[in-house]
Amino acid sequence: MDEDRKIVTEEVEAVAPPPRARVDDAADASARETFERKRDYLEGFLSQKPAAQSVGEPGGETYEAIIAALKEIYDPEIPVNIYDLGLIYGVEVTDDGHAAVTMTLTTPHCPVAESMPGEVELRVGSVPGVGHAEVNLVWDPPWDPGKMSDEAKLELGML
């Protein structure tokens, strides 16, 4: 065994106790001033303005206007708008006004399979702030009644 790595121990009779903390020791006036809550501690927080939201993000003006336009389009067989029906899978809006809507239909053999995407494109394209609208029709994942909003289920008597 290497001698440099040897552990040396020392036996002692007793160890002096550490000094006790006293309240008088903590009553330093400068420390109190440092840690005391200031009356204006909320001033900076309350004076902040809300962060500007992009018009194309959820909650943004253009995005919400597109959702409102989609809620005006109704499925001809089911008396519920296509947004609450769960046919809209996604809405993306770029800063330069390009809107892309990803949607599906209830079935591939839907009677409006040819006209519905065109109507969606036309309605979304007419929203102020949208320069170009594009509709992507997808079949995966397939639509099922579980994608409907609670409002749509209630209207159809499914709740």
Tab-separated table of C-alpha atoms in Angstrom:
chain	number	residue	atom	x	y	z
A	1	MET	CA	0.000	0.000	0.000
A	2	ASP	CA	1.201	3.501	-0.790
A	3	GLU	CA	2.244	5.525	2.307
A	4	ASP	CA	1.004	8.841	0.829
A	5	ARG	CA	-2.558	7.589	0.928
A	6	LYS	CA	-2.565	6.608	4.604
A	7	ILE	CA	-5.390	7.955	6.784
A	8	VAL	CA	-4.222	9.403	10.078
A	9	THR	CA	-6.574	9.515	13.053
A	10	GLU	CA	-6.235	11.361	16.343
A	11	GLU	CA	-8.073	10.600	19.549
A	12	VAL	CA	-9.305	13.529	21.662
A	13	GLU	CA	-11.069	13.731	25.029
A	14	ALA	CA	-13.691	16.376	24.054
A	15	VAL	CA	-14.561	18.965	21.426
A	16	ALA	CA	-15.490	22.519	22.348
A	17	PRO	CA	-19.193	23.228	21.617
A	18	PRO	CA	-19.897	25.755	18.851
A	19	PRO	CA	-21.114	29.201	19.974
A	20	ARG	CA	-24.904	29.555	20.271
A	21	ALA	CA	-26.707	31.946	17.959
A	22	ARG	CA	-28.330	34.845	19.748
A	23	VAL	CA	-31.150	37.150	18.595
A	24	ASP	CA	-29.083	40.189	19.530
A	25	ASP	CA	-26.449	39.123	17.007
A	26	ALA	CA	-29.021	39.182	14.153
A	27	ALA	CA	-30.475	42.596	15.004
A	28	ASP	CA	-28.044	44.465	12.783
A	29	ALA	CA	-29.871	47.530	11.359
A	30	SER	CA	-28.215	47.373	7.934
A	31	ALA	CA	-29.326	43.767	7.441
A	32	ARG	CA	-32.903	44.691	8.347
A	33	GLU	CA	-32.924	47.457	5.743
A	34	THR	CA	-31.535	45.090	3.137
A	35	PHE	CA	-34.107	42.342	3.656
A	36	GLU	CA	-37.165	44.399	4.541
A	37	ARG	CA	-39.900	44.355	1.919
A	38	LYS	CA	-40.117	47.643	0.109
A	39	ARG	CA	-43.524	49.297	-0.369
A	40	ASP	CA	-43.014	49.494	-4.114
A	41	TYR	CA	-42.081	45.845	-4.640
A	42	LEU	CA	-44.939	45.420	-7.152
A	43	GLU	CA	-44.284	48.658	-9.007
A	44	GLY	CA	-42.156	47.079	-11.741
A	45	PHE	CA	-44.528	44.164	-12.175
A	46	LEU	CA	-47.648	46.316	-12.406
A	47	SER	CA	-46.072	48.776	-14.834
A	48	GLN	CA	-45.217	46.053	-17.373
A	49	LYS	CA	-47.264	46.013	-20.559
A	50	PRO	CA	-48.488	42.674	-21.951
A	51	ALA	CA	-46.161	41.161	-24.514
A	52	ALA	CA	-47.357	41.810	-28.045
A	53	GLN	CA	-48.887	38.671	-29.459
A	54	SER	CA	-48.255	37.671	-33.033
A	55	VAL	CA	-51.406	37.959	-35.134
A	56	GLY	CA	-50.894	34.399	-36.371
A	57	GLU	CA	-50.647	32.715	-32.978
A	58	PRO	CA	-53.601	31.383	-30.982
A	59	GLY	CA	-55.135	34.426	-29.347
A	60	GLY	CA	-53.828	36.667	-32.130
A	61	GLU	CA	-56.250	38.751	-34.135
A	62	THR	CA	-55.829	37.012	-37.511
A	63	TYR	CA	-55.778	33.513	-36.022
A	64	GLU	CA	-58.988	34.106	-34.066
A	65	ALA	CA	-60.648	35.655	-37.138
A	66	ILE	CA	-59.795	32.492	-39.127
A	67	ILE	CA	-61.308	30.293	-36.401
A	68	ALA	CA	-64.456	32.459	-36.447
A	69	ALA	CA	-64.660	32.070	-40.241
A	70	LEU	CA	-64.285	28.281	-39.926
A	71	LYS	CA	-67.111	28.217	-37.380
A	72	GLU	CA	-69.412	29.692	-40.042
A	73	ILE	CA	-68.988	26.646	-42.331
A	74	TYR	CA	-71.411	23.822	-41.584
A	75	ASP	CA	-71.305	20.182	-42.565
A	76	PRO	CA	-74.303	19.557	-44.843
A	77	GLU	CA	-75.198	16.232	-43.199
A	78	ILE	CA	-74.548	17.141	-39.558
A	79	PRO	CA	-75.931	20.474	-38.266
A	80	VAL	CA	-72.630	21.478	-36.598
A	81	ASN	CA	-69.849	23.752	-37.857
A	82	ILE	CA	-66.707	22.040	-39.131
A	83	TYR	CA	-64.503	23.466	-36.366
A	84	ASP	CA	-66.626	22.127	-33.488
A	85	LEU	CA	-67.123	18.921	-35.441
A	86	GLY	CA	-63.375	18.326	-35.152
A	87	LEU	CA	-62.643	18.397	-38.885
A	88	ILE	CA	-59.989	21.121	-38.491
A	89	TYR	CA	-56.706	19.576	-37.341
A	90	GLY	CA	-54.578	22.709	-37.451
A	91	VAL	CA	-54.374	26.378	-38.420
A	92	GLU	CA	-51.022	28.030	-39.066
A	93	VAL	CA	-50.580	31.679	-39.968
A	94	THR	CA	-47.252	33.247	-40.913
A	95	ASP	CA	-46.349	36.879	-40.251
A	96	ASP	CA	-46.670	37.691	-43.950
A	97	GLY	CA	-50.325	36.528	-44.051
A	98	HIS	CA	-50.029	32.978	-45.404
A	99	ALA	CA	-52.657	30.743	-43.764
A	100	ALA	CA	-52.491	26.955	-43.925
A	101	VAL	CA	-55.441	24.908	-42.686
A	102	THR	CA	-55.077	21.168	-42.160
A	103	MET	CA	-58.423	19.413	-42.191
A	104	THR	CA	-60.191	16.148	-42.843
A	105	LEU	CA	-63.736	15.084	-43.660
A	106	THR	CA	-66.020	12.693	-41.815
A	107	THR	CA	-65.428	10.037	-44.520
A	108	PRO	CA	-63.543	9.909	-47.826
A	109	HIS	CA	-66.927	9.379	-49.535
A	110	CYS	CA	-68.410	12.555	-48.045
A	111	PRO	CA	-70.710	14.230	-50.614
A	112	VAL	CA	-68.857	17.542	-50.192
A	113	ALA	CA	-65.368	16.027	-50.521
A	114	GLU	CA	-64.742	18.056	-53.660
A	115	SER	CA	-66.349	21.347	-52.623
A	116	MET	CA	-65.618	21.616	-48.866
A	117	PRO	CA	-61.831	22.263	-49.123
A	118	GLY	CA	-62.507	24.951	-51.740
A	119	GLU	CA	-65.088	26.622	-49.514
A	120	VAL	CA	-62.676	26.562	-46.563
A	121	GLU	CA	-59.928	28.080	-48.724
A	122	LEU	CA	-62.297	30.793	-49.973
A	123	ARG	CA	-63.574	31.707	-46.477
A	124	VAL	CA	-60.117	31.722	-44.870
A	125	GLY	CA	-58.723	33.745	-47.783
A	126	SER	CA	-61.398	36.399	-47.225
A	127	VAL	CA	-60.313	37.030	-43.605
A	128	PRO	CA	-58.651	40.456	-43.257
A	129	GLY	CA	-54.902	39.994	-42.838
A	130	VAL	CA	-54.747	36.761	-44.839
A	131	GLY	CA	-52.968	37.185	-48.155
A	132	HIS	CA	-52.956	33.562	-49.274
A	133	ALA	CA	-54.913	30.580	-47.946
A	134	GLU	CA	-54.017	26.938	-48.423
A	135	VAL	CA	-56.032	23.875	-47.381
A	136	ASN	CA	-54.371	20.530	-46.801
A	137	LEU	CA	-56.870	17.672	-46.796
A	138	VAL	CA	-55.589	14.680	-44.796
A	139	TRP	CA	-57.048	11.292	-43.926
A	140	ASP	CA	-54.609	10.314	-41.203
A	141	PRO	CA	-55.584	10.336	-38.407
A	142	PRO	CA	-59.108	9.492	-39.506
A	143	TRP	CA	-61.961	11.534	-38.068
A	144	ASP	CA	-64.078	9.995	-35.329
A	145	PRO	CA	-66.838	11.413	-33.090
A	146	GLY	CA	-64.345	11.735	-30.224
A	147	LYS	CA	-62.802	14.746	-32.001
A	148	MET	CA	-66.000	16.794	-31.610
A	149	SER	CA	-66.175	19.622	-29.070
A	150	ASP	CA	-68.468	19.253	-26.073
A	151	GLU	CA	-70.763	21.886	-27.600
A	152	ALA	CA	-71.156	19.783	-30.763
A	153	LYS	CA	-71.793	16.616	-28.756
A	154	LEU	CA	-74.410	18.433	-26.692
A	155	GLU	CA	-76.128	19.783	-29.807
A	156	LEU	CA	-76.264	16.281	-31.296
A	157	GLY	CA	-77.522	14.707	-28.048
A	158	MET	CA	-74.325	12.724	-27.441
A	159	LEU	CA	-73.735	14.057	-23.882
